PDB file of C-alpha atoms in Angstrom:
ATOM      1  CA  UNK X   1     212.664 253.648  83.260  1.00  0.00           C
ATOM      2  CA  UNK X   2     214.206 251.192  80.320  1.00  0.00           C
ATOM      3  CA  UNK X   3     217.097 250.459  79.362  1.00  0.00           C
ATOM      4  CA  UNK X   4     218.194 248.454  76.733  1.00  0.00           C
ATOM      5  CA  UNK X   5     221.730 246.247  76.408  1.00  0.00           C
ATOM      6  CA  UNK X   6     224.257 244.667  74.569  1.00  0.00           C
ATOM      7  CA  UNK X   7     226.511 241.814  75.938  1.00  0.00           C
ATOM      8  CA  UNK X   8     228.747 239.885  74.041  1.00  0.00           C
ATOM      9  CA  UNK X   9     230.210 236.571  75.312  1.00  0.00           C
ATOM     10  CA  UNK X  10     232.257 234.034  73.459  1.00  0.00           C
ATOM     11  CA  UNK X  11     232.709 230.265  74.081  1.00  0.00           C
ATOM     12  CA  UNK X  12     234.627 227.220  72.357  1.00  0.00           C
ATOM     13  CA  UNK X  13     232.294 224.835  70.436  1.00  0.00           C
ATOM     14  CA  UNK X  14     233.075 221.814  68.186  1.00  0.00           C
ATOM     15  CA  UNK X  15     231.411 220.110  65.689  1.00  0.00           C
ATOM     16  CA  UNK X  16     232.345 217.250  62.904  1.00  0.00           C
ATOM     17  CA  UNK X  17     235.042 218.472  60.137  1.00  0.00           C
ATOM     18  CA  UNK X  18     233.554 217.241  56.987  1.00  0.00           C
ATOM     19  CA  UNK X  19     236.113 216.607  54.312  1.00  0.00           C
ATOM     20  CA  UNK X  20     236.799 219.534  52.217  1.00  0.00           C
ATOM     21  CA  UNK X  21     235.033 222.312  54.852  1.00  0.00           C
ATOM     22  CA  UNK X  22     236.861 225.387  55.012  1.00  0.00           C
ATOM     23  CA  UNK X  23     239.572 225.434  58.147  1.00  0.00           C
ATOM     24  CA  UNK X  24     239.729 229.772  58.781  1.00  0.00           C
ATOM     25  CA  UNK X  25     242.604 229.521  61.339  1.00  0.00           C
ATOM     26  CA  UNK X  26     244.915 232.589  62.699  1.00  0.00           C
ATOM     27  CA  UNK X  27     247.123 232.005  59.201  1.00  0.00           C
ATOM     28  CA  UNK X  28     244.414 233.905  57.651  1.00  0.00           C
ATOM     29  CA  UNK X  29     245.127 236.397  60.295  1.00  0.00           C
ATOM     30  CA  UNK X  30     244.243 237.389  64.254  1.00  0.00           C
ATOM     31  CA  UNK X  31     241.196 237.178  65.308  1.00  0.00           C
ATOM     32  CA  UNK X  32     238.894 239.836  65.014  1.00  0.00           C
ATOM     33  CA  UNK X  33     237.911 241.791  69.129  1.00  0.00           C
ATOM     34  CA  UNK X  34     234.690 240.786  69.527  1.00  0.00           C
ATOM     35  CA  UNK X  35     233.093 244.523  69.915  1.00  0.00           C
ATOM     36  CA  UNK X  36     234.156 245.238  66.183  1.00  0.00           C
ATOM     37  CA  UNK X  37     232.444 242.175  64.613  1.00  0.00           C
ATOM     38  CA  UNK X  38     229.626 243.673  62.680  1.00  0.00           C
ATOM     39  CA  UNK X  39     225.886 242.261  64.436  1.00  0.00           C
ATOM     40  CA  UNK X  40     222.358 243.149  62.712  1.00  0.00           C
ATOM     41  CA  UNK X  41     221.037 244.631  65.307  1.00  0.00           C
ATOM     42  CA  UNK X  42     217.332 244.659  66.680  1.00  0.00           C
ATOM     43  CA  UNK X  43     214.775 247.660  67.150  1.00  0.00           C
ATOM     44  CA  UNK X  44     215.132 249.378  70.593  1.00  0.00           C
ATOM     45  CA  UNK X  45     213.832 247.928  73.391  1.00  0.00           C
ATOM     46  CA  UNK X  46     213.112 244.485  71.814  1.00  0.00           C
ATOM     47  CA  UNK X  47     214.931 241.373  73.587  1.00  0.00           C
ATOM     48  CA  UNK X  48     216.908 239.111  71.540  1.00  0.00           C
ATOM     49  CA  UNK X  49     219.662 237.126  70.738  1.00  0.00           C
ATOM     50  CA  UNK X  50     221.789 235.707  67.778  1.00  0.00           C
ATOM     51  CA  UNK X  51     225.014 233.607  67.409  1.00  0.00           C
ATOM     52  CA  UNK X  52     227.913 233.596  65.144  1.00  0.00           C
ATOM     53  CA  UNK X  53     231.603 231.891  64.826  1.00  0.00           C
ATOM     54  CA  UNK X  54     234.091 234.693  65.867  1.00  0.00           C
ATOM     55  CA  UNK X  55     236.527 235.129  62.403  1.00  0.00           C
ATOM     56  CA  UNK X  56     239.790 233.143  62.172  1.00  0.00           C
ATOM     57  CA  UNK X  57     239.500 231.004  65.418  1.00  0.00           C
ATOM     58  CA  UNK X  58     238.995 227.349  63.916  1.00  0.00           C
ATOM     59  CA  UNK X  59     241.478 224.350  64.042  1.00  0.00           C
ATOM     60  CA  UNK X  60     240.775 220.663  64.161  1.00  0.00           C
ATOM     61  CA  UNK X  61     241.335 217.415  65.803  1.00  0.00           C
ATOM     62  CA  UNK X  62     241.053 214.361  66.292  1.00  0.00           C
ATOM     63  CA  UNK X  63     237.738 213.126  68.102  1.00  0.00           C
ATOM     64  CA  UNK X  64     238.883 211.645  71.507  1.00  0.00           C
ATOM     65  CA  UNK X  65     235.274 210.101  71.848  1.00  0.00           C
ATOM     66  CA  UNK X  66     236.670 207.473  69.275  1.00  0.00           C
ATOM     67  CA  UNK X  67     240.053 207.816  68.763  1.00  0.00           C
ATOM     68  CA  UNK X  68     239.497 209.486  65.351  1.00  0.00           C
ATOM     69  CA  UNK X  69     237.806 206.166  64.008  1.00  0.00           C
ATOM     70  CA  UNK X  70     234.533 207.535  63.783  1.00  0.00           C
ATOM     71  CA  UNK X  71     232.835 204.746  65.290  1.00  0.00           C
ATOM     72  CA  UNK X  72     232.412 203.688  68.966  1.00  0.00           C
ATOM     73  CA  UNK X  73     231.346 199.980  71.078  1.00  0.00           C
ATOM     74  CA  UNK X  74     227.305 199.629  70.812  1.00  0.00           C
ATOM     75  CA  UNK X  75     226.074 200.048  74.200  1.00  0.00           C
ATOM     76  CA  UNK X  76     223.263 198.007  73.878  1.00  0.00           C
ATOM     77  CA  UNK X  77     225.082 194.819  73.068  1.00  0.00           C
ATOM     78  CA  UNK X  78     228.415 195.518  74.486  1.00  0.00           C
ATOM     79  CA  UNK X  79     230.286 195.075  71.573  1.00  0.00           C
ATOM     80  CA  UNK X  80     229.376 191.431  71.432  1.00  0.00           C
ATOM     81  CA  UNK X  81     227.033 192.009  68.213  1.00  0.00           C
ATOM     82  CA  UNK X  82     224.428 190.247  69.226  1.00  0.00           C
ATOM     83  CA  UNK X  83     221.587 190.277  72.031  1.00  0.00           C
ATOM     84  CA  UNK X  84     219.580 187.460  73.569  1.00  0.00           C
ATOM     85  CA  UNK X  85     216.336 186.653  71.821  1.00  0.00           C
ATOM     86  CA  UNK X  86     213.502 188.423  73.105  1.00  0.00           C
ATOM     87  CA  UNK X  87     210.907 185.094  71.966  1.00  0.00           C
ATOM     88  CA  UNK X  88     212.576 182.789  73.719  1.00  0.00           C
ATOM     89  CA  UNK X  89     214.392 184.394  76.324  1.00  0.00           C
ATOM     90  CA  UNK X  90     217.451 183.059  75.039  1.00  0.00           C
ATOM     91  CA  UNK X  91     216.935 179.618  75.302  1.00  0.00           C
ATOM     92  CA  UNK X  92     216.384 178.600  71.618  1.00  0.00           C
ATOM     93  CA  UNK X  93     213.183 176.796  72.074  1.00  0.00           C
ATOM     94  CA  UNK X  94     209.356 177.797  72.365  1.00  0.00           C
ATOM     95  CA  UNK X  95     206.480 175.979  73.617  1.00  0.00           C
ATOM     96  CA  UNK X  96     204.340 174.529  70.556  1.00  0.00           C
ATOM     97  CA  UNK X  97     200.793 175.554  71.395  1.00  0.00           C
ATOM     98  CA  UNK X  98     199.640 173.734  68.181  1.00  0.00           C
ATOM     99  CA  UNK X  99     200.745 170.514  68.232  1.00  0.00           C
ATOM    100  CA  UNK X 100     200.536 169.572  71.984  1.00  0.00           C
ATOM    101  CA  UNK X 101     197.442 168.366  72.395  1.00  0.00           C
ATOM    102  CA  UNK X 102     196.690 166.616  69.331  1.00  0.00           C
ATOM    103  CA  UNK X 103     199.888 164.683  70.014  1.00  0.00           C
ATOM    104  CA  UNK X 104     199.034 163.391  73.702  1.00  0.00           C
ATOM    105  CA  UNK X 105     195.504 162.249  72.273  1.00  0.00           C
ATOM    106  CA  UNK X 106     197.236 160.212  69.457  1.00  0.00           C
ATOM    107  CA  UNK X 107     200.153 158.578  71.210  1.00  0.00           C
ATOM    108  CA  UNK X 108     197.825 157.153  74.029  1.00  0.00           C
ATOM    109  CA  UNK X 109     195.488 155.561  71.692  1.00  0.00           C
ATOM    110  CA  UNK X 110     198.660 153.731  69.970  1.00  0.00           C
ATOM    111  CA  UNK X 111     198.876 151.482  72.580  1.00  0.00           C
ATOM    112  CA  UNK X 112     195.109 150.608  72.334  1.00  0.00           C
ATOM    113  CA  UNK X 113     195.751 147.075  72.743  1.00  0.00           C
ATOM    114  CA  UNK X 114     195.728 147.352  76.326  1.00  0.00           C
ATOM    115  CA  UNK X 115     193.036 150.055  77.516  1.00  0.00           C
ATOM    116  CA  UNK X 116     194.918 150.508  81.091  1.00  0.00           C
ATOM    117  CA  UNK X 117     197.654 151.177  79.729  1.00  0.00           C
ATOM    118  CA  UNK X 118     196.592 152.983  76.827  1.00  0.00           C
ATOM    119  CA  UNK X 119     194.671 155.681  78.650  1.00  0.00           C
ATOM    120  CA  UNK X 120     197.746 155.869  81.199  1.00  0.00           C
ATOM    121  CA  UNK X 121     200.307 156.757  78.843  1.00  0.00           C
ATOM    122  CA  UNK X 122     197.591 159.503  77.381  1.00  0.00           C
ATOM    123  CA  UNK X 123     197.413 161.032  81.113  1.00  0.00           C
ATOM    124  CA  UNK X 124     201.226 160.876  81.550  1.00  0.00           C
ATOM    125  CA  UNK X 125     201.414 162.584  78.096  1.00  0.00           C
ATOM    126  CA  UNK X 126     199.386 165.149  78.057  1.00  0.00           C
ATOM    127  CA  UNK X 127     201.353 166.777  81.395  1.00  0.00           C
ATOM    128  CA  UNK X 128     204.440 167.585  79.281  1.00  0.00           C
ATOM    129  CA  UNK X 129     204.743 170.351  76.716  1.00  0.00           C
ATOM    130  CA  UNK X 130     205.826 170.335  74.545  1.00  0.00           C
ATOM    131  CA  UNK X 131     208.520 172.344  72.830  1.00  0.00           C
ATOM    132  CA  UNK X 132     210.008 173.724  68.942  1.00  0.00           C
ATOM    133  CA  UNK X 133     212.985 175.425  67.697  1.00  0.00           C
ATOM    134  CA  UNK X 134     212.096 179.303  67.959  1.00  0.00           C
ATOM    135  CA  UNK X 135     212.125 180.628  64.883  1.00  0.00           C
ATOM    136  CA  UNK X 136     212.859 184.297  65.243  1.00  0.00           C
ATOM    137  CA  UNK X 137     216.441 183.334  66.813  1.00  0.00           C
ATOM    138  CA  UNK X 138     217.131 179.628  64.483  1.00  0.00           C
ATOM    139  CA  UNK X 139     217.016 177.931  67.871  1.00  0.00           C
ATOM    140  CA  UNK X 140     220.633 179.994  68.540  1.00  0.00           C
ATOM    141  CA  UNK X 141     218.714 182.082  71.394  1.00  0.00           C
ATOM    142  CA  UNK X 142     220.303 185.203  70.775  1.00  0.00           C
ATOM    143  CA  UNK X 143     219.820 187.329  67.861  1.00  0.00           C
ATOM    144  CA  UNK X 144     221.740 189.653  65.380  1.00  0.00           C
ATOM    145  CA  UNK X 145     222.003 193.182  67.295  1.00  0.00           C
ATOM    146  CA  UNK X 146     219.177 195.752  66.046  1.00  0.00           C
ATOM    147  CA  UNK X 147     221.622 198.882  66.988  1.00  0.00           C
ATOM    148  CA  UNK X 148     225.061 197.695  65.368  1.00  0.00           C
ATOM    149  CA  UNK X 149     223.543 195.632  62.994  1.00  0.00           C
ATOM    150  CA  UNK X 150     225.969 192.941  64.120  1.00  0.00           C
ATOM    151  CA  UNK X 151     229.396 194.461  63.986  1.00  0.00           C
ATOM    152  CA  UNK X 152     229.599 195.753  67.730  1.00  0.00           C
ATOM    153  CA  UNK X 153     230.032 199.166  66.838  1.00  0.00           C
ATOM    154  CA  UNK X 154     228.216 201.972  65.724  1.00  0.00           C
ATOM    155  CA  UNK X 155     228.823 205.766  64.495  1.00  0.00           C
ATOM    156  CA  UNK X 156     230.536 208.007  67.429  1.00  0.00           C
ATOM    157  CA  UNK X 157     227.464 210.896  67.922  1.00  0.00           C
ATOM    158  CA  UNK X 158     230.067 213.403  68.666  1.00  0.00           C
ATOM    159  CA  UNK X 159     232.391 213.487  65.133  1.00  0.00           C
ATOM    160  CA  UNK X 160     229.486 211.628  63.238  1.00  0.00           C
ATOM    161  CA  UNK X 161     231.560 209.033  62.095  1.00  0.00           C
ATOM    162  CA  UNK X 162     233.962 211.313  60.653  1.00  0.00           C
ATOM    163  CA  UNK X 163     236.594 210.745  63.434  1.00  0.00           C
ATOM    164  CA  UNK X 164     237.820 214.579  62.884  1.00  0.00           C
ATOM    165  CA  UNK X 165     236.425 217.777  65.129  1.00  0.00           C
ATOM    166  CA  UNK X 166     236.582 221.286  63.867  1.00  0.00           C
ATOM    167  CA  UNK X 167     236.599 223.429  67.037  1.00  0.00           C
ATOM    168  CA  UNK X 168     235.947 227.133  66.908  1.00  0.00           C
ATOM    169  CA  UNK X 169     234.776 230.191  68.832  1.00  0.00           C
ATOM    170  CA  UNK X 170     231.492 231.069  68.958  1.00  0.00           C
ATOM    171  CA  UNK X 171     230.433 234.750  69.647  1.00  0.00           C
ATOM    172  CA  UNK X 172     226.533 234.998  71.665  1.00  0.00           C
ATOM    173  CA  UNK X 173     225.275 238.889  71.219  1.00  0.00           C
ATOM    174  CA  UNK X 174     222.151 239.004  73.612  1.00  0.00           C
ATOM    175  CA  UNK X 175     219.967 242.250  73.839  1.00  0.00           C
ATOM    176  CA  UNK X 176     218.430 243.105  76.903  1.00  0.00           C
ATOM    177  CA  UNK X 177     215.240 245.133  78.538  1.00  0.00           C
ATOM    178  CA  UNK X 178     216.395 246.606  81.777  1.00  0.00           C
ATOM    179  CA  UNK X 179     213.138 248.259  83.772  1.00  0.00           C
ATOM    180  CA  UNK X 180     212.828 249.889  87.058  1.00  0.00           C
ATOM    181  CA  UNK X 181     209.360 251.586  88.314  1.00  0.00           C
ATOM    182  CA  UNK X 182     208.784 254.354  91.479  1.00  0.00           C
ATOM    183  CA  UNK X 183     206.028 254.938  92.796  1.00  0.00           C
ATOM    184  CA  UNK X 184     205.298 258.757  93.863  1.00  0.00           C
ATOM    185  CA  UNK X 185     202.047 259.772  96.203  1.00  0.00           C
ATOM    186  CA  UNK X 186     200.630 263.162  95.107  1.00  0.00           C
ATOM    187  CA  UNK X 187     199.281 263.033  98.321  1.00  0.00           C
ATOM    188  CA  UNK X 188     202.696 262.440 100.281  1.00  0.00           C
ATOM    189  CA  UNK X 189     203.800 259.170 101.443  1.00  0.00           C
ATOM    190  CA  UNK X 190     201.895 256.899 102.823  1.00  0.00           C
ATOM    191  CA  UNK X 191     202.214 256.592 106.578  1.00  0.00           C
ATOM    192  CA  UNK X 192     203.457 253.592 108.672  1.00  0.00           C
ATOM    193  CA  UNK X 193     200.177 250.694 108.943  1.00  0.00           C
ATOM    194  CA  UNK X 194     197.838 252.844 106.665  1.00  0.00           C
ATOM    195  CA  UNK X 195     196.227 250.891 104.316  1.00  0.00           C
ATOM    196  CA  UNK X 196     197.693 251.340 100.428  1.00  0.00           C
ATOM    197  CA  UNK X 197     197.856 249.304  97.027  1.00  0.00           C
ATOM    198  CA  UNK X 198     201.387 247.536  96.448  1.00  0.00           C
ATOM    199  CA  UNK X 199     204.121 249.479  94.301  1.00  0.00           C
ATOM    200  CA  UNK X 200     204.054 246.688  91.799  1.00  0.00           C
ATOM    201  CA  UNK X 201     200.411 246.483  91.111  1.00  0.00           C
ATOM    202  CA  UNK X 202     200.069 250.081  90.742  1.00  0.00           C
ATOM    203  CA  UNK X 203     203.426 250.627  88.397  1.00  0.00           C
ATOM    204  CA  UNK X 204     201.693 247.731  86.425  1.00  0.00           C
ATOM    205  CA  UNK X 205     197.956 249.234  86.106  1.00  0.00           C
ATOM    206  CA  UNK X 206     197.269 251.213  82.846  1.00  0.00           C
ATOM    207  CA  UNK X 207     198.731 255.250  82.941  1.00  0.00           C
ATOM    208  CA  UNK X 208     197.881 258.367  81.710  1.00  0.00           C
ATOM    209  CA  UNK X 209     201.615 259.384  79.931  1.00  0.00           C
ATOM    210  CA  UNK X 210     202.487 262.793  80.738  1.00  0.00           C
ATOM    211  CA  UNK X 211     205.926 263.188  79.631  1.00  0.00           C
ATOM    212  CA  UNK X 212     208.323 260.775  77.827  1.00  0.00           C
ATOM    213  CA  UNK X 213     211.945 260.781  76.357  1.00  0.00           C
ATOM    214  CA  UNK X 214     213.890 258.711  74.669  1.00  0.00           C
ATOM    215  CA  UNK X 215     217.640 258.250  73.751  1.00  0.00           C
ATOM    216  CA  UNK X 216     220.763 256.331  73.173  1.00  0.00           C
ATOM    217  CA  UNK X 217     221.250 257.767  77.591  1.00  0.00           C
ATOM    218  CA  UNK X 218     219.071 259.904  79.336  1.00  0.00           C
ATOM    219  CA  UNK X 219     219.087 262.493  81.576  1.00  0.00           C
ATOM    220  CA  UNK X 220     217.094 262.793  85.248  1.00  0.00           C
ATOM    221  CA  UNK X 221     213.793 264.733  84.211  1.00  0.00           C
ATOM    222  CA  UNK X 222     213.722 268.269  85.313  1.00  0.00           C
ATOM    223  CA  UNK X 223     211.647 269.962  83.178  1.00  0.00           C
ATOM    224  CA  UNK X 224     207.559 270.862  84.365  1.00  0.00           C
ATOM    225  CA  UNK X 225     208.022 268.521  87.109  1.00  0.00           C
ATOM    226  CA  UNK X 226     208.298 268.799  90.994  1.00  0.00           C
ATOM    227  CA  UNK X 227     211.284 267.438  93.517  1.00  0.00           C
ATOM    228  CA  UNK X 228     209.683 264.287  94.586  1.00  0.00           C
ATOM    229  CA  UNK X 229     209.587 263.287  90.428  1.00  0.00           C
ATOM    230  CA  UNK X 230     213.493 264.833  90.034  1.00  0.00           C
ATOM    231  CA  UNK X 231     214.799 263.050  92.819  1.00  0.00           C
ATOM    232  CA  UNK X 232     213.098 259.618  91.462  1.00  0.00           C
ATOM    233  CA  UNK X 233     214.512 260.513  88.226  1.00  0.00           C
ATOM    234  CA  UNK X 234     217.575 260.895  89.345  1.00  0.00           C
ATOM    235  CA  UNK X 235     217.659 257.440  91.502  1.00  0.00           C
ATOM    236  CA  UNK X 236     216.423 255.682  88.626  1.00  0.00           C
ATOM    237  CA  UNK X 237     219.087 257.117  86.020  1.00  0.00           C
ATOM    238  CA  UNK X 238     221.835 256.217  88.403  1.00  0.00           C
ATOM    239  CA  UNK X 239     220.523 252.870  88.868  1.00  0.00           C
ATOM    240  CA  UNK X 240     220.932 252.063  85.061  1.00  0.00           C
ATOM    241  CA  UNK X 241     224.131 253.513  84.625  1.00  0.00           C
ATOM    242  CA  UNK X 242     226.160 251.305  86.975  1.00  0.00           C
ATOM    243  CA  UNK X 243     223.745 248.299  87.762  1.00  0.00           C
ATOM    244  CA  UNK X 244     224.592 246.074  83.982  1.00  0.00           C
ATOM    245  CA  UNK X 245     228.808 246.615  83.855  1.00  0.00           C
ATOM    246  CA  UNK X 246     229.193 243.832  81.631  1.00  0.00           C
ATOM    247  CA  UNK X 247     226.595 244.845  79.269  1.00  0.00           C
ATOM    248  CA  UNK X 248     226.491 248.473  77.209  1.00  0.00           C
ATOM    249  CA  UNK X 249     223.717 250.626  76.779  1.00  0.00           C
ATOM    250  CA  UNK X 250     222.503 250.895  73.810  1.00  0.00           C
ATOM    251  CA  UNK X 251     219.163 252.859  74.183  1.00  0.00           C
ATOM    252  CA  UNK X 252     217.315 253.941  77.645  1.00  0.00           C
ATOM    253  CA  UNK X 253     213.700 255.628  77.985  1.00  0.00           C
ATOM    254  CA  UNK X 254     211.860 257.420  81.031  1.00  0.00           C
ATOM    255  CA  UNK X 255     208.703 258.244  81.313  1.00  0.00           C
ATOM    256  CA  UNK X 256     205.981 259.220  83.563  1.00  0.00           C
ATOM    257  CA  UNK X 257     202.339 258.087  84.363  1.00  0.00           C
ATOM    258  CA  UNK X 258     199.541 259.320  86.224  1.00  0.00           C
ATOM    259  CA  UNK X 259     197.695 256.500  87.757  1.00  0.00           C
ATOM    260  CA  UNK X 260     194.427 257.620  89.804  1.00  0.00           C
ATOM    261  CA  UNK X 261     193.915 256.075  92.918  1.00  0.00           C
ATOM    262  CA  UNK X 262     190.446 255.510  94.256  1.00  0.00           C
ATOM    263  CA  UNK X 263     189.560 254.645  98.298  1.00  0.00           C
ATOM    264  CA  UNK X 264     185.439 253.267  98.528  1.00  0.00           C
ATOM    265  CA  UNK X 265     184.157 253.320 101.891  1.00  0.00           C
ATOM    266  CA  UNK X 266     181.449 250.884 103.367  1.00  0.00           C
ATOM    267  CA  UNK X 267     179.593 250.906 106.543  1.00  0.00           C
ATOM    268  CA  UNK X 268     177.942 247.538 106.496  1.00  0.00           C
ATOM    269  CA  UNK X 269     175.731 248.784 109.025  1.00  0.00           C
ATOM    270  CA  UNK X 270     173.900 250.917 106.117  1.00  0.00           C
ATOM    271  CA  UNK X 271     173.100 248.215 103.605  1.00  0.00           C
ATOM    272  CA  UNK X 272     169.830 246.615 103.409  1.00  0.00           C
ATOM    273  CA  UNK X 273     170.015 243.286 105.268  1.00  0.00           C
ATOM    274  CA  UNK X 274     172.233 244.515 107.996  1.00  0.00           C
ATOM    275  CA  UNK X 275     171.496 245.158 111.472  1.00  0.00           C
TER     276      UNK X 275
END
């Protein structure tokens, strides 16, 4: 058996107040009950959902995120505006990898006069490096803040820099498929540790459909059918009617399937290759 639901449930939600966006507050009169508020509404028995803002409902105010000025501290540079320079680690120098060398060889041979001490300045020099003013950062080792641009703060997410909220009451209409299977034995019920195929996997194999109906509520079958089928009718109706109280029924179906049921036999004992 299906059955197919309504529920309606409302929540507040906010977004930013643009200027000049239409305020419909309870001046323009109460708000509507939520049950008369006119849905599009889907084909039996086919989940959905849509969303709406319930008539009337809407006021605004100010956006405590950032105390309606529409912008909040950067995180990533705490405010300060600038962050340390990722080149030089802050410290407002680089090594020079181009001039090091050719400097060492150069400044040794200057004192050529004496070769001692010519060559031992050259060994002392080329163990230092040696370093320039990073350019990226000026040498100031921190740099102008990629997120705020600078100015320590940037545009509060929440009111979008508009520093005003328009909160209203938003109505959530969900449609829902209900469905409940029983599984009869033509042959009576199977007994305690015989050997049967699960409820589920039969109730989900393909049927034959024998009889069907279909309605906005339906009634336990009665008609051309025996008392094992009534009494599962009846179960199942009474299941739907009182299972879903915060949902109404819009539509419910029942019908019923004959699925054959086969048992193979094998005595090993008979097959080629067996003892």
């Amino acid at each position: 058996m299906d059955t197919f639901t309504e529920q309606r449930t409302t929540r507040w939600e906010n977004r930013p107040f643009r200027r000049g966006d239409f305020v419909d507050g309870p001046e323009n009169g109460p708000p509507p009950d939520i049950w008369m508020m006119q849905v599009n509404q889907p084909a039996w028995f086919s989940p959905s959902s849509t969303s709406l803002p319930v008539p009337h409902t809407d006021s605004t105010s100010d956006c405590t995120r950032c105390r309606a000025s529409g912008s909040v501290r950067c995180h990533h540079c705490h405010g300060r505006g600038r962050e340390e320079c990722h080149h030089c680690h802050g410290r407002g120098r680089v090594e020079d990898h181009h001039h090091g060398g050719g400097h060492n060889a150069s400044h040794g041979g200057g004192h050529g006069g004496g070769g001692g001490h010519g060559g031992g300045h050259g060994g002392h020099g080329g163990g230092h490096k040696r370093m320039k003013k990073c350019h990226h950062c000026h040498g100031r080792g921190k740099k102008r803040c990629h997120c705020c641009h600078g100015s320590g703060r940037v545009t509060c997410n929440r009111c979008d820099g508009e520093g005003i909220l328009k909160f209203y009451q938003l109505l959530t209409v969900a449609w829902r498929l209900h469905t409940s299977d029983e599984v009869i034995y033509r042959g009576g019920q199977p007994q305690v540790g015989e050997d049967v195929l699960p409820d589920d996997l039969i109730a989900s194999s393909a049927s034959e459909k024998v009889l069907s109906v279909e309605g906005p509520r339906v009634a336990p079958l009665t008609a051309n059918v025996d008392n094992a089928v009534q009494a599962a009718s009846e179960r199942a109706v009474n299941f739907h009617a009182t299972s879903w109280p915060l949902e109404i029924i819009v539509a419910q179906r029942q019908y019923l399937g004959i699925v054959p049921v086969y048992e193979i036999r094998c005595d090993p004992g008979n097959v080629l290759g067996y003892d």
